[in-house]
Structures are given as C-alpha cells and as structure tokens.
Amino acid sequence: MLKVVKAPLVELEWSPELERAALDHLGDIGPRGTLSHSGSDKSTYRDRIERYCRWGGSIFEAIDYGARDAARDVVIAWLVDDGVPKRQHRNNLLGPDQRHIALAYGRHSVASFCTIALFAAQVVPLDFVPQLMPGMIDEEALKK
C-alpha cells in the first residue's frame, strides 16, 4: 500500500559535509566491490557523517548499485524500492523532515557503478561558531 504524502516536500539543500561522508564511503566500497552500508572499518553512515558535521532530527543513507541512464532512474529505483519489504528508501525519501542532501557517484568493481545519497534534517559544520547579535546578552547581568 502506498503512503500518502500530505504536505509538499521541501526543496533539499546541498551539504558539502554530507558530500564528504558519501565520497568517503564510495572511495571505500567502490574499489573493494562491497555491497553494504557498512565501511571496511565497520563505520556506519552515522559515523561517516559525524566526521564532518553535527546533525539533528534524522539521517539516512540510500545506495543504488549498477548503471542507470539518468539520475532520475536512481531516484525512481529508490521510490519503487523493489525487494525491500518495508520500503525504507521510499519512506525516507518522502519523509517530511529531510532538508539536506549530498550524493556521490562513481565506479564500483562488482556493480559497475554506485550512487550513494545521504540525507539529514539538520546539518551543522563542526567548525560552526554561532555569532551573537548585539543585545542578546545582558551585559549588566554579566558584571554582577
């Protein structure tokens, strides 16, 4: 049964931090021919994401193996989610919380090609330092 999407999906924002995590995994599994969300170092997509950023809400990884004629075909494969009983890719792609995305695409020694997508609700670079606006701190209270 198809899940009804009640609200329009938001436009996704590209994340350089998620891109680095996706490229790490592609560089690991591509030459080895591994068909897995786990890295050769036993890292999970969460581990790889946390190398480059903090995240909030939810995160997920979608992987497609094999050659496709167009990027659209990869997205269709994730939406159809053939052979995945709980349709996790579809449910995650259509989830209302995702705001950030990155993809890595390249050679795979077993499947010819591989596309890795990472999604997150919130992404904060590790080197982010919040800037306080004037008036946000009660200077007098700090002196007491």
PDB file of N, CA, C and O in Angstrom, residues 46-82:
ATOM      1  N   ARG A  46      26.187   6.971   9.958  1.00  0.00           N
ATOM      2  CA  ARG A  46      26.217   7.937  11.064  1.00  0.00           C
ATOM      3  C   ARG A  46      27.654   8.292  11.428  1.00  0.00           C
ATOM      4  O   ARG A  46      28.003   9.466  11.602  1.00  0.00           O
ATOM      5  N   ASP A  47      28.513   7.281  11.553  1.00  0.00           N
ATOM      6  CA  ASP A  47      29.931   7.526  11.857  1.00  0.00           C
ATOM      7  C   ASP A  47      30.567   8.432  10.812  1.00  0.00           C
ATOM      8  O   ASP A  47      31.298   9.372  11.145  1.00  0.00           O
ATOM      9  N   ARG A  48      30.296   8.144   9.539  1.00  0.00           N
ATOM     10  CA  ARG A  48      30.906   8.933   8.459  1.00  0.00           C
ATOM     11  C   ARG A  48      30.384  10.368   8.452  1.00  0.00           C
ATOM     12  O   ARG A  48      31.150  11.311   8.257  1.00  0.00           O
ATOM     13  N   ILE A  49      29.099  10.546   8.684  1.00  0.00           N
ATOM     14  CA  ILE A  49      28.528  11.890   8.758  1.00  0.00           C
ATOM     15  C   ILE A  49      29.148  12.671   9.911  1.00  0.00           C
ATOM     16  O   ILE A  49      29.512  13.842   9.762  1.00  0.00           O
ATOM     17  N   GLU A  50      29.298  12.029  11.054  1.00  0.00           N
ATOM     18  CA  GLU A  50      29.815  12.718  12.246  1.00  0.00           C
ATOM     19  C   GLU A  50      31.295  13.062  12.150  1.00  0.00           C
ATOM     20  O   GLU A  50      31.804  13.804  12.974  1.00  0.00           O
ATOM     21  N   ARG A  51      31.992  12.566  11.138  1.00  0.00           N
ATOM     22  CA  ARG A  51      33.374  13.003  10.895  1.00  0.00           C
ATOM     23  C   ARG A  51      33.410  14.451  10.421  1.00  0.00           C
ATOM     24  O   ARG A  51      34.417  15.130  10.565  1.00  0.00           O
ATOM     25  N   TYR A  52      32.300  14.913   9.812  1.00  0.00           N
ATOM     26  CA  TYR A  52      32.284  16.217   9.155  1.00  0.00           C
ATOM     27  C   TYR A  52      31.262  17.214   9.698  1.00  0.00           C
ATOM     28  O   TYR A  52      31.357  18.400   9.398  1.00  0.00           O
ATOM     29  N   CYS A  53      30.290  16.740  10.457  1.00  0.00           N
ATOM     30  CA  CYS A  53      29.276  17.685  10.957  1.00  0.00           C
ATOM     31  C   CYS A  53      28.521  17.080  12.143  1.00  0.00           C
ATOM     32  O   CYS A  53      28.606  15.895  12.416  1.00  0.00           O
ATOM     33  N   ARG A  54      27.795  17.967  12.792  1.00  0.00           N
ATOM     34  CA  ARG A  54      26.796  17.544  13.767  1.00  0.00           C
ATOM     35  C   ARG A  54      25.473  17.539  13.014  1.00  0.00           C
ATOM     36  O   ARG A  54      25.297  18.269  12.049  1.00  0.00           O
ATOM     37  N   TRP A  55      24.554  16.734  13.446  1.00  0.00           N
ATOM     38  CA  TRP A  55      23.268  16.645  12.766  1.00  0.00           C
ATOM     39  C   TRP A  55      22.152  16.604  13.797  1.00  0.00           C
ATOM     40  O   TRP A  55      22.368  16.280  14.958  1.00  0.00           O
ATOM     41  N   GLY A  56      20.973  16.960  13.356  1.00  0.00           N
ATOM     42  CA  GLY A  56      19.812  16.910  14.228  1.00  0.00           C
ATOM     43  C   GLY A  56      18.635  16.340  13.472  1.00  0.00           C
ATOM     44  O   GLY A  56      18.595  16.342  12.242  1.00  0.00           O
ATOM     45  N   GLY A  57      17.669  15.845  14.203  1.00  0.00           N
ATOM     46  CA  GLY A  57      16.491  15.243  13.572  1.00  0.00           C
ATOM     47  C   GLY A  57      16.794  13.838  13.122  1.00  0.00           C
ATOM     48  O   GLY A  57      17.064  12.968  13.936  1.00  0.00           O
ATOM     49  N   SER A  58      16.791  13.610  11.822  1.00  0.00           N
ATOM     50  CA  SER A  58      17.039  12.270  11.305  1.00  0.00           C
ATOM     51  C   SER A  58      18.092  12.315  10.196  1.00  0.00           C
ATOM     52  O   SER A  58      18.315  13.346   9.572  1.00  0.00           O
ATOM     53  N   ILE A  59      18.720  11.177   9.991  1.00  0.00           N
ATOM     54  CA  ILE A  59      19.667  10.994   8.889  1.00  0.00           C
ATOM     55  C   ILE A  59      19.389   9.638   8.257  1.00  0.00           C
ATOM     56  O   ILE A  59      18.851   8.737   8.913  1.00  0.00           O
ATOM     57  N   PHE A  60      19.721   9.508   6.981  1.00  0.00           N
ATOM     58  CA  PHE A  60      19.668   8.186   6.361  1.00  0.00           C
ATOM     59  C   PHE A  60      20.538   8.165   5.116  1.00  0.00           C
ATOM     60  O   PHE A  60      20.920   9.206   4.595  1.00  0.00           O
ATOM     61  N   GLU A  61      20.844   6.954   4.704  1.00  0.00           N
ATOM     62  CA  GLU A  61      21.677   6.730   3.529  1.00  0.00           C
ATOM     63  C   GLU A  61      20.907   5.839   2.563  1.00  0.00           C
ATOM     64  O   GLU A  61      20.269   4.871   2.973  1.00  0.00           O
ATOM     65  N   ALA A  62      20.960   6.172   1.292  1.00  0.00           N
ATOM     66  CA  ALA A  62      20.390   5.338   0.243  1.00  0.00           C
ATOM     67  C   ALA A  62      21.504   5.015  -0.751  1.00  0.00           C
ATOM     68  O   ALA A  62      22.269   5.900  -1.124  1.00  0.00           O
ATOM     69  N   ILE A  63      21.603   3.754  -1.136  1.00  0.00           N
ATOM     70  CA  ILE A  63      22.638   3.325  -2.078  1.00  0.00           C
ATOM     71  C   ILE A  63      21.970   2.616  -3.248  1.00  0.00           C
ATOM     72  O   ILE A  63      21.062   1.795  -3.056  1.00  0.00           O
ATOM     73  N   ASP A  64      22.414   2.923  -4.451  1.00  0.00           N
ATOM     74  CA  ASP A  64      21.945   2.241  -5.651  1.00  0.00           C
ATOM     75  C   ASP A  64      23.172   1.684  -6.373  1.00  0.00           C
ATOM     76  O   ASP A  64      24.140   2.410  -6.596  1.00  0.00           O
ATOM     77  N   TYR A  65      23.113   0.406  -6.710  1.00  0.00           N
ATOM     78  CA  TYR A  65      24.220  -0.247  -7.408  1.00  0.00           C
ATOM     79  C   TYR A  65      23.836  -0.511  -8.854  1.00  0.00           C
ATOM     80  O   TYR A  65      22.720  -0.922  -9.145  1.00  0.00           O
ATOM     81  N   GLY A  66      24.755  -0.268  -9.772  1.00  0.00           N
ATOM     82  CA  GLY A  66      24.541  -0.569 -11.176  1.00  0.00           C
ATOM     83  C   GLY A  66      24.445   0.687 -12.013  1.00  0.00           C
ATOM     84  O   GLY A  66      24.292   1.790 -11.497  1.00  0.00           O
ATOM     85  N   ALA A  67      24.533   0.490 -13.303  1.00  0.00           N
ATOM     86  CA  ALA A  67      24.475   1.618 -14.233  1.00  0.00           C
ATOM     87  C   ALA A  67      23.023   2.032 -14.455  1.00  0.00           C
ATOM     88  O   ALA A  67      22.143   1.196 -14.568  1.00  0.00           O
ATOM     89  N   ARG A  68      22.799   3.321 -14.497  1.00  0.00           N
ATOM     90  CA  ARG A  68      21.479   3.894 -14.801  1.00  0.00           C
ATOM     91  C   ARG A  68      21.675   4.903 -15.926  1.00  0.00           C
ATOM     92  O   ARG A  68      22.727   5.524 -16.029  1.00  0.00           O
ATOM     93  N   ASP A  69      20.645   5.088 -16.709  1.00  0.00           N
ATOM     94  CA  ASP A  69      20.739   6.040 -17.827  1.00  0.00           C
ATOM     95  C   ASP A  69      20.704   7.487 -17.365  1.00  0.00           C
ATOM     96  O   ASP A  69      21.242   8.368 -18.019  1.00  0.00           O
ATOM     97  N   ALA A  70      20.038   7.753 -16.246  1.00  0.00           N
ATOM     98  CA  ALA A  70      19.911   9.128 -15.759  1.00  0.00           C
ATOM     99  C   ALA A  70      19.736   9.117 -14.244  1.00  0.00           C
ATOM    100  O   ALA A  70      19.335   8.107 -13.662  1.00  0.00           O
ATOM    101  N   ALA A  71      20.035  10.246 -13.632  1.00  0.00           N
ATOM    102  CA  ALA A  71      19.865  10.374 -12.187  1.00  0.00           C
ATOM    103  C   ALA A  71      18.417  10.091 -11.793  1.00  0.00           C
ATOM    104  O   ALA A  71      18.144   9.502 -10.736  1.00  0.00           O
ATOM    105  N   ARG A  72      17.490  10.491 -12.639  1.00  0.00           N
ATOM    106  CA  ARG A  72      16.066  10.241 -12.387  1.00  0.00           C
ATOM    107  C   ARG A  72      15.811   8.742 -12.165  1.00  0.00           C
ATOM    108  O   ARG A  72      14.988   8.346 -11.336  1.00  0.00           O
ATOM    109  N   ASP A  73      16.530   7.895 -12.903  1.00  0.00           N
ATOM    110  CA  ASP A  73      16.337   6.450 -12.780  1.00  0.00           C
ATOM    111  C   ASP A  73      16.774   5.932 -11.413  1.00  0.00           C
ATOM    112  O   ASP A  73      16.193   4.971 -10.898  1.00  0.00           O
ATOM    113  N   VAL A  74      17.777   6.555 -10.839  1.00  0.00           N
ATOM    114  CA  VAL A  74      18.219   6.178  -9.487  1.00  0.00           C
ATOM    115  C   VAL A  74      17.124   6.526  -8.488  1.00  0.00           C
ATOM    116  O   VAL A  74      16.750   5.710  -7.631  1.00  0.00           O
ATOM    117  N   VAL A  75      16.580   7.725  -8.599  1.00  0.00           N
ATOM    118  CA  VAL A  75      15.516   8.157  -7.680  1.00  0.00           C
ATOM    119  C   VAL A  75      14.292   7.254  -7.832  1.00  0.00           C
ATOM    120  O   VAL A  75      13.691   6.836  -6.840  1.00  0.00           O
ATOM    121  N   ILE A  76      13.948   6.908  -9.057  1.00  0.00           N
ATOM    122  CA  ILE A  76      12.806   6.005  -9.286  1.00  0.00           C
ATOM    123  C   ILE A  76      13.066   4.652  -8.630  1.00  0.00           C
ATOM    124  O   ILE A  76      12.177   4.075  -8.002  1.00  0.00           O
ATOM    125  N   ALA A  77      14.293   4.141  -8.755  1.00  0.00           N
ATOM    126  CA  ALA A  77      14.631   2.856  -8.124  1.00  0.00           C
ATOM    127  C   ALA A  77      14.446   2.931  -6.609  1.00  0.00           C
ATOM    128  O   ALA A  77      13.944   1.992  -5.984  1.00  0.00           O
ATOM    129  N   TRP A  78      14.854   4.050  -5.995  1.00  0.00           N
ATOM    130  CA  TRP A  78      14.658   4.204  -4.546  1.00  0.00           C
ATOM    131  C   TRP A  78      13.185   4.314  -4.198  1.00  0.00           C
ATOM    132  O   TRP A  78      12.744   3.791  -3.182  1.00  0.00           O
ATOM    133  N   LEU A  79      12.404   4.986  -5.017  1.00  0.00           N
ATOM    134  CA  LEU A  79      10.971   5.134  -4.733  1.00  0.00           C
ATOM    135  C   LEU A  79      10.220   3.817  -4.902  1.00  0.00           C
ATOM    136  O   LEU A  79       9.347   3.483  -4.108  1.00  0.00           O
ATOM    137  N   VAL A  80      10.575   3.046  -5.928  1.00  0.00           N
ATOM    138  CA  VAL A  80       9.948   1.738  -6.124  1.00  0.00           C
ATOM    139  C   VAL A  80      10.393   0.792  -5.023  1.00  0.00           C
ATOM    140  O   VAL A  80       9.605   0.021  -4.485  1.00  0.00           O
ATOM    141  N   ASP A  81      11.693   0.842  -4.681  1.00  0.00           N
ATOM    142  CA  ASP A  81      12.252   0.060  -3.561  1.00  0.00           C
ATOM    143  C   ASP A  81      11.978  -1.433  -3.697  1.00  0.00           C
ATOM    144  O   ASP A  81      11.655  -2.112  -2.728  1.00  0.00           O
ATOM    145  N   ASP A  82      12.106  -1.953  -4.905  1.00  0.00           N
ATOM    146  CA  ASP A  82      11.848  -3.358  -5.179  1.00  0.00           C
ATOM    147  C   ASP A  82      12.769  -4.242  -4.341  1.00  0.00           C
ATOM    148  O   ASP A  82      13.973  -4.024  -4.288  1.00  0.00           O
TER     149      ASP A  82
END
